[in-house]
Amino acid sequence: MLGLTHSKDLMYNLIGNELVTQKELMVVPGVPRFFREGDEIYLATKITNLSEKEQTGQTKLELFDSVSMKPLQILEKPVQEFTAKASQSTSVSWKFKIPEKVSAITYRVVAAAGQFSDGEEMAIPVLTNRMLVTESIPLYHRGDKPKTFTLDK
């Protein structure tokens, strides 16, 4: 942090300080920018232990339909145990299939160990498997006479 103040008569003061913003236990999900209907994925989360002793706890993944916020029952084992050694990271992952007719999925992942906990929640769009097919042809025209182009399909 760096602060600077000054007055109209050119008097000034400068202050600086070092700040550290971190939690003893942090959750960092590795999520894609979007899902696609019918895909089977592994959603992994890194759990970082910045404390000076080993942490053992549980992590939970919840999935919701983003429009209605109704829970999606697509996980076999939503709660998993983890152990993270002092000043190290570990990871957990869940396997599930993206349902059809859901426009977005909100995930919530929470890890708790002893007196420490952290979590993250975010919505991810779900793309359909339908594809727009566009027919195109190159249009070359030289001169000032009219020319007709036909798209047969």
CSV table of C-alpha atoms in Angstrom, one decimal:
chain,number,residue,atom,x,y,z
A,1,MET,CA,0.0,0.0,0.0
A,2,LEU,CA,1.3,3.4,-0.9
A,3,GLY,CA,-0.3,6.7,0.1
A,4,LEU,CA,0.5,10.3,-0.9
A,5,THR,CA,-1.0,13.5,0.4
A,6,HIS,CA,-0.1,17.1,-0.5
A,7,SER,CA,-1.3,20.6,0.3
A,8,LYS,CA,-1.7,23.8,-1.7
A,9,ASP,CA,1.7,25.1,-0.5
A,10,LEU,CA,3.5,21.9,-1.7
A,11,MET,CA,3.8,20.2,1.6
A,12,TYR,CA,3.5,16.5,1.3
A,13,ASN,CA,3.5,13.2,3.2
A,14,LEU,CA,4.2,9.7,2.0
A,15,ILE,CA,3.2,6.5,3.7
A,16,GLY,CA,3.8,2.9,2.7
A,17,ASN,CA,3.0,-0.4,4.3
A,18,GLU,CA,3.0,-4.1,3.2
A,19,LEU,CA,-0.3,-5.9,3.4
A,20,VAL,CA,-1.0,-9.7,3.0
A,21,THR,CA,-4.5,-10.8,2.3
A,22,GLN,CA,-5.0,-14.5,2.4
A,23,LYS,CA,-6.9,-17.2,4.3
A,24,GLU,CA,-5.4,-20.1,6.1
A,25,LEU,CA,-7.5,-22.4,4.0
A,26,MET,CA,-8.4,-21.5,0.4
A,27,VAL,CA,-10.6,-23.1,-2.3
A,28,VAL,CA,-9.6,-22.6,-5.9
A,29,PRO,CA,-12.0,-24.4,-8.3
A,30,GLY,CA,-10.8,-25.1,-11.8
A,31,VAL,CA,-14.0,-24.6,-13.8
A,32,PRO,CA,-14.5,-24.2,-17.6
A,33,ARG,CA,-15.9,-21.0,-19.2
A,34,PHE,CA,-19.0,-23.1,-20.3
A,35,PHE,CA,-20.5,-26.6,-20.3
A,36,ARG,CA,-22.1,-28.4,-23.2
A,37,GLU,CA,-25.2,-30.5,-22.9
A,38,GLY,CA,-24.5,-34.2,-22.4
A,39,ASP,CA,-20.8,-33.8,-21.6
A,40,GLU,CA,-19.3,-35.9,-18.8
A,41,ILE,CA,-16.8,-33.9,-16.9
A,42,TYR,CA,-14.5,-33.9,-14.0
A,43,LEU,CA,-14.7,-30.7,-11.9
A,44,ALA,CA,-11.5,-30.3,-9.8
A,45,THR,CA,-10.9,-28.0,-6.9
A,46,LYS,CA,-7.5,-27.1,-5.4
A,47,ILE,CA,-7.5,-26.7,-1.6
A,48,THR,CA,-4.6,-24.7,-0.3
A,49,ASN,CA,-3.5,-25.0,3.3
A,50,LEU,CA,-1.5,-21.9,4.4
A,51,SER,CA,-1.5,-22.8,8.1
A,52,GLU,CA,1.5,-24.2,9.9
A,53,LYS,CA,-0.2,-27.6,10.6
A,54,GLU,CA,-1.9,-30.3,8.6
A,55,GLN,CA,-5.6,-29.7,8.0
A,56,THR,CA,-8.2,-32.5,7.6
A,57,GLY,CA,-11.7,-31.7,6.6
A,58,GLN,CA,-14.5,-32.0,4.1
A,59,THR,CA,-15.3,-30.3,0.9
A,60,LYS,CA,-18.8,-30.2,-0.7
A,61,LEU,CA,-20.0,-29.4,-4.2
A,62,GLU,CA,-23.5,-28.3,-4.8
A,63,LEU,CA,-25.0,-27.8,-8.3
A,64,PHE,CA,-28.1,-25.7,-9.1
A,65,ASP,CA,-30.2,-24.8,-12.1
A,66,SER,CA,-29.3,-21.1,-12.3
A,67,VAL,CA,-32.7,-20.0,-13.5
A,68,SER,CA,-34.8,-21.7,-10.8
A,69,MET,CA,-32.0,-22.3,-8.2
A,70,LYS,CA,-33.4,-25.8,-7.7
A,71,PRO,CA,-30.7,-28.4,-6.8
A,72,LEU,CA,-29.5,-30.7,-9.5
A,73,GLN,CA,-29.2,-34.3,-8.3
A,74,ILE,CA,-26.4,-35.3,-10.6
A,75,LEU,CA,-23.5,-36.0,-8.2
A,76,GLU,CA,-22.9,-39.5,-6.7
A,77,LYS,CA,-20.8,-38.2,-3.9
A,78,PRO,CA,-21.1,-34.5,-3.2
A,79,VAL,CA,-19.1,-34.5,0.0
A,80,GLN,CA,-15.5,-35.6,0.0
A,81,GLU,CA,-12.8,-35.8,2.6
A,82,PHE,CA,-9.4,-34.1,2.2
A,83,THR,CA,-6.1,-33.8,4.0
A,84,ALA,CA,-3.7,-31.0,3.2
A,85,LYS,CA,-0.2,-30.9,4.8
A,86,ALA,CA,1.1,-27.6,6.2
A,87,SER,CA,1.8,-25.0,3.6
A,88,GLN,CA,0.8,-27.3,0.8
A,89,SER,CA,-2.1,-28.0,-1.5
A,90,THR,CA,-4.3,-30.9,-2.4
A,91,SER,CA,-7.1,-31.5,-4.8
A,92,VAL,CA,-10.5,-33.2,-5.0
A,93,SER,CA,-12.7,-33.8,-8.0
A,94,TRP,CA,-16.2,-34.8,-8.9
A,95,LYS,CA,-17.5,-36.6,-12.0
A,96,PHE,CA,-20.9,-35.8,-13.4
A,97,LYS,CA,-22.9,-35.5,-16.6
A,98,ILE,CA,-24.3,-32.1,-17.8
A,99,PRO,CA,-28.1,-32.5,-18.1
A,100,GLU,CA,-30.1,-31.3,-21.1
A,101,LYS,CA,-32.5,-28.4,-21.1
A,102,VAL,CA,-30.6,-26.4,-18.5
A,103,SER,CA,-29.4,-23.0,-19.7
A,104,ALA,CA,-26.9,-22.4,-16.9
A,105,ILE,CA,-25.5,-24.3,-13.8
A,106,THR,CA,-24.5,-22.6,-10.6
A,107,TYR,CA,-21.9,-24.4,-8.6
A,108,ARG,CA,-21.0,-23.9,-5.0
A,109,VAL,CA,-17.9,-25.5,-3.5
A,110,VAL,CA,-17.1,-25.2,0.2
A,111,ALA,CA,-14.2,-26.7,2.1
A,112,ALA,CA,-14.0,-26.7,5.9
A,113,ALA,CA,-11.3,-28.0,8.3
A,114,GLY,CA,-11.3,-27.2,12.0
A,115,GLN,CA,-11.8,-23.5,12.5
A,116,PHE,CA,-11.0,-22.6,8.8
A,117,SER,CA,-13.4,-22.6,5.8
A,118,ASP,CA,-13.6,-21.1,2.4
A,119,GLY,CA,-16.0,-21.4,-0.6
A,120,GLU,CA,-16.9,-20.1,-4.0
A,121,GLU,CA,-20.1,-19.8,-6.0
A,122,MET,CA,-20.5,-18.9,-9.7
A,123,ALA,CA,-22.9,-19.6,-12.7
A,124,ILE,CA,-21.6,-21.3,-15.8
A,125,PRO,CA,-23.6,-21.3,-19.1
A,126,VAL,CA,-24.6,-24.6,-20.7
A,127,LEU,CA,-24.4,-24.6,-24.5
A,128,THR,CA,-26.7,-26.8,-26.6
A,129,ASN,CA,-25.5,-29.4,-29.0
A,130,ARG,CA,-27.5,-27.9,-31.8
A,131,MET,CA,-25.4,-26.2,-34.4
A,132,LEU,CA,-26.4,-23.6,-36.9
A,133,VAL,CA,-25.4,-24.7,-40.4
A,134,THR,CA,-24.7,-21.9,-42.8
A,135,GLU,CA,-24.1,-22.3,-46.5
A,136,SER,CA,-21.7,-20.0,-48.2
A,137,ILE,CA,-20.1,-19.6,-51.5
A,138,PRO,CA,-17.5,-17.0,-52.7
A,139,LEU,CA,-19.0,-14.3,-54.8
A,140,TYR,CA,-16.7,-13.0,-57.5
A,141,HIS,CA,-17.9,-10.3,-59.9
A,142,ARG,CA,-16.0,-8.3,-62.4
A,143,GLY,CA,-17.4,-5.6,-64.6
A,144,ASP,CA,-20.7,-3.7,-64.6
A,145,LYS,CA,-23.0,-6.4,-65.9
A,146,PRO,CA,-25.5,-8.1,-63.5
A,147,LYS,CA,-24.7,-11.6,-62.4
A,148,THR,CA,-27.0,-14.2,-60.6
A,149,PHE,CA,-25.8,-16.4,-57.8
A,150,THR,CA,-27.7,-19.5,-56.6
A,151,LEU,CA,-27.5,-21.2,-53.2
A,152,ASP,CA,-28.7,-24.7,-54.0
A,153,LYS,CA,-29.0,-26.1,-50.5
